[in-house]
Short mmCIF file of C-alpha atoms in Angstrom, two decimals:
data_model
loop_
_atom_site.label_atom_id
_atom_site.label_comp_id
_atom_site.label_asym_id
_atom_site.label_seq_id
_atom_site.Cartn_x
_atom_site.Cartn_y
_atom_site.Cartn_z
CA ALA J 282 33.44 -77.20 -74.90
CA ARG J 283 36.01 -77.46 -77.66
CA SER J 284 34.54 -80.14 -79.90
CA MET J 285 33.54 -78.56 -83.12
CA ASN J 286 31.08 -78.51 -85.87
CA GLN J 287 32.28 -75.13 -87.20
CA HIS J 288 28.95 -73.53 -88.01
CA GLU J 289 29.33 -70.94 -90.77
CA ILE J 290 27.06 -67.87 -90.79
CA THR J 291 26.15 -67.17 -94.42
CA GLU J 292 23.49 -64.45 -94.37
CA ARG J 293 23.04 -60.98 -92.94
CA ARG J 294 20.85 -60.64 -89.89
CA PRO J 295 20.93 -58.77 -86.59
CA LEU J 296 23.65 -60.05 -84.27
CA LEU J 297 21.34 -59.93 -81.22
CA ASP J 298 17.75 -60.98 -80.64
CA ALA J 299 15.11 -59.13 -78.59
CA SER J 300 16.61 -60.52 -75.37
CA GLY J 301 20.12 -59.33 -76.22
CA ASN J 302 21.37 -62.85 -76.99
CA LEU J 303 23.17 -63.92 -80.16
CA THR J 304 20.76 -64.88 -82.95
CA GLU J 305 23.28 -67.24 -84.55
CA PRO J 306 26.56 -68.28 -82.87
CA GLY J 307 29.26 -69.24 -85.35
CA TYR J 308 31.86 -67.82 -87.71
CA ALA J 309 31.69 -65.91 -90.97
CA LYS J 310 34.19 -64.77 -93.60
CA THR J 311 32.75 -61.26 -93.91
CA LEU J 312 31.01 -58.93 -91.46
CA LEU J 313 27.52 -60.45 -91.91
CA PRO J 314 25.98 -60.17 -88.42
CA ILE J 315 24.65 -56.64 -87.87
CA TYR J 316 25.79 -55.14 -84.56
CA ARG J 317 23.63 -52.45 -83.00
CA ARG J 318 24.67 -51.16 -79.61
CA SER J 319 21.05 -50.36 -78.77
CA ASP J 320 20.17 -54.09 -79.02
CA ILE J 321 22.38 -54.86 -76.01
CA LYS J 322 20.45 -55.54 -72.81
CA ALA J 323 23.40 -55.31 -70.40
CA GLY J 324 24.21 -52.09 -68.52
CA LYS J 325 26.58 -49.54 -70.02
CA MET J 326 29.30 -50.45 -67.52
CA ARG J 327 29.53 -53.92 -69.06
CA ILE J 328 29.76 -53.11 -72.78
CA LYS J 329 33.21 -53.43 -74.35
CA GLU J 330 34.06 -51.90 -77.71
CA TRP J 331 37.54 -51.64 -79.17
CA ASP J 332 39.57 -51.09 -82.33
CA TYR J 333 43.17 -52.33 -82.30
CA TYR J 334 45.62 -52.07 -85.20
CA LEU J 335 49.08 -53.61 -85.46
CA ILE J 336 51.43 -52.68 -88.31
CA THR J 337 54.82 -54.34 -88.81
CA ASP J 338 57.51 -55.22 -91.34
CA GLY J 339 59.27 -57.75 -89.11
CA HIS J 340 61.79 -55.12 -87.92
CA ILE J 341 59.62 -52.46 -86.29
CA GLY J 342 55.99 -52.45 -85.20
CA LEU J 343 53.28 -49.95 -84.31
CA ALA J 344 50.13 -50.73 -82.35
CA LEU J 345 47.21 -48.33 -81.84
CA THR J 346 44.16 -48.88 -79.63
CA ILE J 347 40.97 -46.99 -78.90
CA ALA J 348 38.79 -48.87 -76.42
CA ASP J 349 35.61 -48.04 -74.53
CA ASN J 350 35.07 -50.73 -71.91
CA GLY J 351 32.19 -48.98 -70.19
CA TYR J 352 33.78 -48.36 -66.81
CA MET J 353 37.13 -47.47 -68.39
CA GLY J 354 38.39 -46.03 -71.66
CA LEU J 355 41.84 -47.05 -72.81
CA ASP J 356 43.76 -45.38 -75.61
CA SER J 357 47.26 -46.57 -76.32
CA VAL J 358 50.20 -46.39 -78.67
CA SER J 359 53.00 -48.98 -78.81
CA PHE J 360 56.24 -48.77 -80.72
CA LEU J 361 58.17 -52.02 -81.08
CA ASP J 362 61.75 -52.54 -82.22
CA PHE J 363 62.21 -56.25 -82.96
CA ASP J 364 65.85 -55.89 -84.03
CA GLY J 365 66.75 -53.98 -80.86
CA LYS J 366 64.40 -56.15 -78.74
CA TRP J 367 62.58 -53.32 -76.96
CA GLU J 368 59.11 -51.82 -76.95
CA LYS J 369 57.36 -48.87 -75.42
CA THR J 370 53.63 -48.68 -74.74
CA THR J 371 51.99 -45.54 -73.42
CA SER J 372 48.33 -45.76 -72.44
CA ARG J 373 45.89 -43.09 -71.36
CA MET J 374 42.87 -44.07 -69.30
CA ARG J 375 39.46 -42.41 -69.27
CA ALA J 376 37.14 -43.06 -66.33
CA LEU J 377 33.56 -44.15 -67.07
CA PRO J 378 33.23 -43.32 -70.79
CA LEU J 379 30.07 -45.52 -70.83
CA GLY J 380 29.95 -45.63 -74.63
CA ARG J 381 30.48 -41.91 -75.14
CA THR J 382 33.57 -42.71 -77.24
CA GLN J 383 30.96 -43.54 -79.92
CA LEU J 384 32.94 -46.22 -81.71
CA PRO J 385 31.23 -47.24 -84.97
CA GLU J 386 28.84 -50.19 -85.16
CA SER J 387 30.64 -51.56 -88.23
CA SER J 388 34.33 -51.93 -89.04
CA ALA J 389 33.54 -51.04 -92.66
CA GLU J 390 32.38 -47.46 -92.11
CA GLY J 391 32.43 -44.59 -89.65
CA ALA J 392 35.31 -43.17 -87.65
CA SER J 393 36.88 -44.07 -84.31
CA GLU J 394 38.33 -40.91 -82.85
CA ILE J 395 39.56 -39.72 -79.50
CA SER J 396 41.27 -36.47 -78.63
CA ARG J 397 42.32 -35.43 -75.17
CA SER J 398 44.98 -33.24 -73.62
CA GLY J 399 48.31 -34.51 -74.92
CA TYR J 400 47.15 -37.10 -77.43
CA ALA J 401 44.83 -37.84 -80.33
CA LEU J 402 43.99 -40.99 -82.32
CA ALA J 403 41.75 -41.22 -85.38
CA PHE J 404 40.87 -44.28 -87.48
CA TYR J 405 38.71 -43.45 -90.51
CA HIS J 406 37.88 -44.42 -94.10
CA GLU J 407 38.95 -42.37 -97.11
CA ASP J 408 38.78 -43.31 -100.81
CA GLY J 409 38.55 -47.03 -100.11
CA ALA J 410 41.48 -47.03 -97.67
CA ARG J 411 41.69 -47.06 -93.89
CA MET J 412 43.54 -44.07 -92.49
CA LEU J 413 45.18 -44.12 -89.05
CA SER J 414 46.53 -40.90 -87.61
CA PHE J 415 48.01 -40.57 -84.14
CA HIS J 416 49.93 -38.19 -81.91
CA MET J 417 51.00 -38.61 -78.29
CA ASP J 418 53.10 -36.20 -76.24
CA LYS J 419 55.68 -37.54 -73.77
CA PHE J 420 55.51 -40.97 -75.38
CA LEU J 421 59.11 -42.06 -74.80
CA ASP J 422 60.70 -40.11 -71.97
CA LYS J 423 59.78 -36.59 -73.07
CA GLU J 424 59.70 -37.37 -76.78
CA PRO J 425 56.41 -37.35 -78.71
CA ILE J 426 55.34 -39.90 -81.31
CA GLU J 427 53.11 -39.22 -84.28
CA GLY J 428 52.31 -40.53 -87.71
CA ILE J 429 49.86 -41.27 -90.47
CA VAL J 430 49.39 -44.77 -91.88
CA LYS J 431 47.24 -45.76 -94.85
CA LEU J 432 45.94 -49.35 -95.09
CA THR J 433 44.96 -50.80 -98.46
CA ASP J 434 44.63 -54.15 -100.24
CA GLU J 435 42.12 -55.42 -97.69
CA PRO J 436 41.51 -59.13 -98.39
CA ALA J 437 38.01 -60.11 -99.53
CA GLU J 438 37.68 -62.47 -96.54
CA SER J 439 38.42 -62.08 -92.85
CA MET J 440 37.73 -63.87 -89.54
CA VAL J 441 34.37 -62.95 -88.03
CA ILE J 442 33.13 -64.74 -84.92
CA ALA J 443 30.00 -64.53 -82.76
CA THR J 444 30.54 -66.42 -79.51
CA PRO J 445 28.05 -66.63 -76.62
CA PHE J 446 28.96 -66.94 -72.96
CA ASP J 447 26.94 -69.24 -70.71
CA LYS J 448 25.35 -66.14 -69.18
CA PRO J 449 22.32 -64.50 -70.87
CA GLY J 450 22.98 -61.22 -72.64
CA HIS J 451 26.74 -61.83 -72.79
CA PHE J 452 28.58 -62.27 -76.09
CA TYR J 453 31.85 -61.74 -77.94
CA TYR J 454 31.63 -60.35 -81.49
CA ASN J 455 34.92 -59.93 -83.25
CA GLN J 456 36.48 -59.39 -86.64
CA LYS J 457 40.16 -59.85 -87.46
CA ILE J 458 41.30 -58.45 -90.81
CA ASN J 459 44.78 -59.75 -91.62
CA CYS J 460 47.23 -59.01 -94.42
CA MET J 461 46.30 -55.41 -95.20
CA ARG J 462 49.22 -53.49 -96.76
CA ALA J 463 50.44 -50.40 -94.91
CA GLU J 464 52.24 -47.25 -96.02
CA GLY J 465 52.99 -43.93 -94.37
CA TRP J 466 55.34 -42.56 -91.75
CA ILE J 467 56.08 -42.54 -88.03
CA GLU J 468 58.07 -39.87 -86.20
CA LEU J 469 59.43 -40.72 -82.75
CA GLY J 470 61.40 -37.80 -81.31
CA ASP J 471 63.86 -36.95 -84.08
CA LEU J 472 63.67 -40.41 -85.71
CA ARG J 473 61.54 -40.86 -88.81
CA PHE J 474 60.40 -44.19 -90.21
CA GLU J 475 59.01 -44.55 -93.72
CA LEU J 476 56.48 -47.36 -94.13
CA THR J 477 56.26 -48.83 -97.62
CA LYS J 478 53.48 -51.17 -98.73
CA ASP J 479 55.84 -53.78 -100.18
CA LYS J 480 57.12 -54.54 -96.67
CA PHE J 481 54.55 -53.43 -94.06
CA PHE J 482 51.43 -55.42 -93.20
CA ALA J 483 48.59 -54.64 -90.81
CA VAL J 484 45.95 -56.50 -88.84
CA LEU J 485 42.76 -55.04 -87.35
CA ASP J 486 41.22 -56.55 -84.21
CA TRP J 487 37.69 -55.10 -84.09
CA GLY J 488 35.66 -56.18 -81.08
CA ARG J 489 32.28 -55.48 -79.57
CA GLY J 490 30.66 -57.37 -76.73
CA VAL J 491 29.56 -57.96 -73.19
CA TRP J 492 31.89 -60.28 -71.30
CA THR J 493 31.65 -62.15 -68.07
CA TYR J 494 33.79 -60.95 -65.20
CA HIS J 495 36.76 -63.30 -65.42
CA ASN J 496 38.36 -64.45 -68.68
CA THR J 497 41.62 -65.96 -69.83
CA TRP J 498 42.25 -65.98 -73.54
CA TYR J 499 44.88 -66.95 -76.06
CA TRP J 500 45.36 -65.08 -79.34
CA GLY J 501 47.92 -65.39 -82.09
CA SER J 502 48.29 -63.59 -85.40
CA ALA J 503 50.68 -63.13 -88.30
CA SER J 504 50.52 -61.25 -91.61
CA GLY J 505 53.12 -61.19 -94.35
CA GLU J 506 53.76 -62.58 -97.78
CA LEU J 507 55.23 -65.71 -99.33
CA ASP J 508 56.62 -65.34 -102.86
CA GLY J 509 54.61 -62.14 -103.26
CA ILE J 510 51.31 -63.69 -102.09
CA PRO J 511 49.77 -62.29 -98.87
CA PHE J 512 49.60 -64.98 -96.20
CA GLY J 513 48.72 -64.93 -92.52
CA TRP J 514 46.51 -66.38 -89.84
CA ASN J 515 44.37 -65.83 -86.78
CA ILE J 516 44.43 -68.39 -83.97
CA GLY J 517 42.91 -68.27 -80.52
CA TYR J 518 40.52 -69.56 -77.88
CA GLY J 519 39.39 -68.94 -74.34
CA PHE J 520 36.36 -66.70 -74.84
CA GLY J 521 32.93 -68.05 -74.04
CA ASP J 522 31.27 -71.14 -75.46
CA THR J 523 33.11 -72.00 -78.68
CA SER J 524 31.10 -75.13 -79.47
CA ALA J 525 29.62 -73.48 -82.60
CA ALA J 526 32.97 -72.40 -84.07
CA SER J 527 36.59 -71.59 -83.34
CA GLU J 528 38.32 -68.42 -84.52
CA ASN J 529 41.20 -70.27 -86.17
CA MET J 530 41.70 -69.33 -89.80
CA LEU J 531 44.40 -69.08 -92.46
CA PHE J 532 44.42 -66.29 -95.07
CA TYR J 533 46.06 -66.96 -98.42
CA ASP J 534 45.80 -64.60 -101.37
CA GLY J 535 42.68 -62.92 -99.93
CA LYS J 536 40.79 -66.16 -99.17
CA ALA J 537 39.99 -67.58 -95.74
CA HIS J 538 40.65 -71.24 -94.90
CA LYS J 539 38.90 -72.42 -91.72
CA LEU J 540 40.86 -74.46 -89.18
CA GLY J 541 39.53 -76.59 -86.31
CA GLN J 542 41.31 -76.43 -82.94
CA VAL J 543 44.75 -74.99 -82.39
CA THR J 544 46.53 -75.45 -79.05
CA PHE J 545 49.15 -73.06 -77.65
CA HIS J 546 51.95 -74.92 -75.88
CA ILE J 547 53.62 -72.31 -73.68
CA PRO J 548 56.78 -73.62 -71.99
CA MET J 549 56.76 -73.78 -68.21
CA ALA J 550 59.55 -73.03 -65.74
CA GLY J 551 58.34 -74.68 -62.58
CA LYS J 552 54.78 -73.45 -62.02
CA ARG J 553 55.06 -70.34 -64.19
CA GLU J 554 55.03 -69.79 -67.91
CA ASP J 555 58.43 -69.09 -69.42
CA TYR J 556 57.21 -66.76 -72.14
CA LEU J 557 60.56 -66.17 -73.84
CA ALA J 558 61.45 -69.86 -74.25
CA PRO J 559 60.40 -71.51 -77.57
CA TRP J 560 56.68 -72.28 -77.93
CA ARG J 561 54.88 -74.86 -80.07
CA PHE J 562 51.47 -74.79 -81.76
CA THR J 563 49.57 -77.93 -82.73
CA SER J 564 46.14 -78.56 -84.21
CA ASP J 565 43.52 -81.27 -83.91
CA ASP J 566 43.33 -81.61 -87.72
CA GLY J 567 47.09 -81.43 -88.35
CA ARG J 568 46.65 -78.28 -90.42
CA PHE J 569 48.62 -75.88 -88.22
CA GLU J 570 51.94 -77.08 -86.83
CA MET J 571 54.37 -74.34 -85.87
CA ASP J 572 57.42 -73.58 -83.77
CA PHE J 573 57.61 -70.08 -82.34
CA ALA J 574 60.85 -68.34 -81.34
CA PRO J 575 60.05 -65.37 -79.05
CA ILE J 576 61.82 -62.01 -79.45
CA LEU J 577 60.11 -59.86 -76.84
CA ASP J 578 57.29 -60.04 -74.32
CA ARG J 579 55.00 -57.01 -74.12
CA ALA J 580 54.00 -57.77 -70.55
CA ALA J 581 51.48 -55.63 -68.72
CA CYS J 582 50.17 -56.34 -65.26
CA THR J 583 47.48 -53.97 -64.08
CA ASP J 584 45.94 -53.99 -60.65
CA VAL J 585 43.89 -50.85 -60.15
CA LYS J 586 40.47 -50.41 -58.62
CA LEU J 587 38.33 -51.72 -61.45
CA ILE J 588 40.61 -53.99 -63.36
CA LYS J 589 43.08 -56.76 -62.77
CA SER J 590 44.89 -58.03 -65.80
CA ASP J 591 47.96 -60.05 -66.58
CA GLN J 592 48.87 -59.77 -70.23
CA HIS J 593 51.76 -61.31 -72.13
CA GLN J 594 51.78 -60.43 -75.82
CA VAL J 595 54.86 -62.21 -77.09
CA PHE J 596 56.30 -61.24 -80.47
CA GLY J 597 58.50 -63.68 -82.31
CA ARG J 598 59.05 -65.73 -85.46
CA PHE J 599 56.98 -68.67 -86.63
CA THR J 600 58.41 -71.61 -88.57
CA GLY J 601 56.31 -74.55 -89.71
CA THR J 602 53.55 -75.73 -92.00
CA ALA J 603 49.90 -74.86 -92.49
CA LEU J 604 47.51 -76.72 -94.81
CA LEU J 605 44.98 -74.87 -96.98
CA ASP J 606 41.44 -76.23 -97.44
CA ASP J 607 42.50 -78.34 -100.43
CA GLY J 608 45.44 -79.82 -98.53
CA THR J 609 48.13 -77.66 -100.14
CA PRO J 610 50.95 -77.17 -97.62
CA VAL J 611 52.16 -73.63 -97.00
CA ARG J 612 55.58 -73.57 -95.37
CA VAL J 613 56.76 -70.54 -93.44
CA LYS J 614 60.17 -69.76 -92.05
CA ASP J 615 60.76 -67.01 -89.50
CA LEU J 616 57.49 -65.17 -90.21
CA LEU J 617 57.05 -62.43 -87.64
CA GLY J 618 53.87 -62.54 -85.59
CA PHE J 619 52.72 -62.71 -82.00
CA ALA J 620 50.97 -64.97 -79.55
CA GLU J 621 49.47 -63.85 -76.29
CA LYS J 622 47.95 -65.11 -73.08
CA VAL J 623 45.81 -62.65 -71.16
CA GLU J 624 43.92 -63.07 -67.91
CA LYS J 625 41.44 -60.34 -67.04
CA LEU J 626 39.13 -59.73 -64.13
CA CYS J 627 37.19 -56.60 -64.81
CA GLY J 628 33.94 -54.77 -65.07
CA MET J 629 31.51 -53.65 -62.41
CA SER J 630 27.81 -53.58 -61.45
CA GLY J 631 26.00 -56.74 -60.52
CA ASP J 632 29.03 -58.57 -59.18
CA LYS J 633 29.52 -58.42 -55.42
CA ALA J 634 33.27 -58.25 -55.99
CA LEU J 635 32.73 -55.27 -58.23
CA GLN J 636 30.77 -52.90 -56.08
CA LYS J 637 33.78 -50.67 -55.97
CA TRP J 638 34.23 -47.42 -54.19
CA LEU J 639 35.52 -44.24 -55.74
CA ASP J 640 37.28 -41.44 -53.84
CA ASN J 641 36.84 -37.66 -54.07
CA GLN J 642 39.36 -37.11 -56.83
CA GLU J 643 38.01 -39.92 -59.01
CA VAL J 644 34.43 -38.68 -58.68
CA CYS J 645 35.51 -35.11 -59.55
CA GLU J 646 37.31 -36.40 -62.67
CA ILE J 647 34.40 -38.59 -63.75
CA LEU J 648 31.79 -35.86 -63.29
CA GLY J 649 34.06 -33.03 -64.39
CA ILE J 650 33.35 -31.01 -61.24
CA SER J 651 35.38 -29.24 -58.57
CA LYS J 652 35.91 -30.51 -55.00
CA ARG J 653 33.66 -27.67 -53.83
CA THR J 654 30.77 -28.73 -56.10
CA LEU J 655 31.21 -32.29 -54.84
CA GLN J 656 30.94 -31.00 -51.27
CA THR J 657 27.69 -29.28 -52.24
CA TYR J 658 26.39 -32.60 -53.66
CA ARG J 659 27.22 -34.27 -50.33
CA ASP J 660 25.66 -31.51 -48.25
CA LYS J 661 22.45 -31.53 -50.33
CA GLY J 662 22.20 -35.31 -50.38
CA VAL J 663 22.56 -35.40 -54.17
CA LEU J 664 25.25 -38.07 -53.84
CA SER J 665 25.43 -40.47 -50.93
CA TYR J 666 28.82 -41.30 -49.48
CA THR J 667 30.60 -43.24 -46.78
CA GLN J 668 33.24 -41.75 -44.55
CA ILE J 669 36.17 -43.91 -43.46
CA GLY J 670 38.51 -41.96 -41.22
CA HIS J 671 38.92 -38.61 -42.93
CA LYS J 672 38.23 -39.91 -46.43
CA MET J 673 34.96 -39.94 -48.34
CA TYR J 674 34.02 -42.84 -50.62
CA TYR J 675 31.22 -43.13 -53.18
CA ARG J 676 29.66 -46.20 -54.77
CA SER J 677 30.29 -46.40 -58.52
CA GLU J 678 26.59 -47.27 -59.02
CA ASP J 679 25.54 -44.02 -57.32
CA VAL J 680 27.95 -42.02 -59.47
CA GLU J 681 26.64 -43.75 -62.59
CA SER J 682 23.01 -42.97 -61.76
CA LEU J 683 23.94 -39.35 -60.99
CA ILE J 684 25.52 -39.07 -64.48
CA GLY J 685 22.17 -40.18 -65.89
CA LYS J 686 20.29 -37.56 -63.86
CA LEU J 687 22.71 -34.76 -64.77
CA LYS J 688 22.44 -35.60 -68.46
CA LYS J 689 18.63 -35.36 -68.36
CA LYS J 690 18.79 -31.79 -67.02
#
C-alpha cells in the first residue's frame, strides 16, 4: 500500500499499546512516541535494536554500528575512501545477545556501549554533544583502527516513523537524524585523519522494532551544506505497511520538509541489478528528482545459519532538484550520499524455517561453558539434543529456555 495520507504524529504517547501494537502509525519530526522495550509482546529472539552512524566529508567516510537483533549481535566499523574507491568493513558477531546489549530506549539519552576482546564501541552524550569512540584490532590486515568523533549542531527536526507490519505485535520504529556536524580524529594503522566540523557531516539511523521474517528495503540518505546552509534528506520504503506515512523527508536549515513517494530506479543488466551504473530517483509529487552517479558498492552477502542477507549500500553523488514545502527549489550538484537495497531473511522462533539447530561449539559459546560441562548437561538431560552421525545438534529454542533457567539460579 503506497497511497498516502501522510499522518503526522504531534503528541507524546507510548509507542505500543497493551497488545504490543503501535498506538499511532505515522511520522513525526521529533522523537514523540515513547519506546519501552518491556511493552513489546514478541519473544526476545525477534526484537531488533540498532544504532548506526555514518560520518563523511565526501572524500572519506566512517560508519559505526552496534546492533542487538535478539538472536545475533552485530558490531561493525567501516572505513570508506571515496577518492580511492575502496572500503573496508569489519564486523564482529555475538550469538544470542537477547537484549543484553542494553541499548537505550531513546536516541536522546543513555549510552550504547559494547566491549569485547579486540574491539570496543561507545556512543554517548556529553555536554549537549554526541560522542562516538571506537577501537578495533586487526581492522585492515593487521592494522587497528580507532578514533573519537564529536557530533554537534543537531537539527531541531528529524525523520521519525512508526510503521506497522500486517502481523500483530510487529513494528518498525526509526529515527534518522541528518546534517549533524562532526569533528574529531581517526587513526588507521599509521594514517591519521582530522575531522573538522566545517566539512564533515553525520547521520544517525536509530532503530527499534520487531520485524517479520523476510524484508526487502530501500534506503537513501545525504547530508551536507549548500552555501553554508545544512541540507540533506532521507528517502526509503519497503518496510511494513506504509499507508499512514512514508519516511521521505528533506532537511533544510534544521527544518524538516515532508515528501510523498520516492521511487528508486536501479539500472538492470539482464535480470540483475547493475548497482554501479547511474541510478535515477523520481517522486509522485515531483519534489525529488535526482540522478545518482555511483562510486562504490559496499556489498555484503551473508548466508549463515540464522541469517540470509544481500545488501548493496551504494555510495555516490547526487545531482538534481528537490522542492521545499513552499515550493522553493533546492538544486544540488555532486552531493555525496548513498542509496541501498537490502534483502534480509532472518530471525528465529515461531517460523518453521527458523527452527535452527546449533552445534556443540555454538552452544558452548552462547552459554559460556566448556565442552565437558555441555557433556554433563547432555548426560543429565538438562539439554536435549539430536545426534546425526558423530555430531550433536541442539534446538535454538531449547538453548534459549536453558539460558532463562540458568539466569534464575
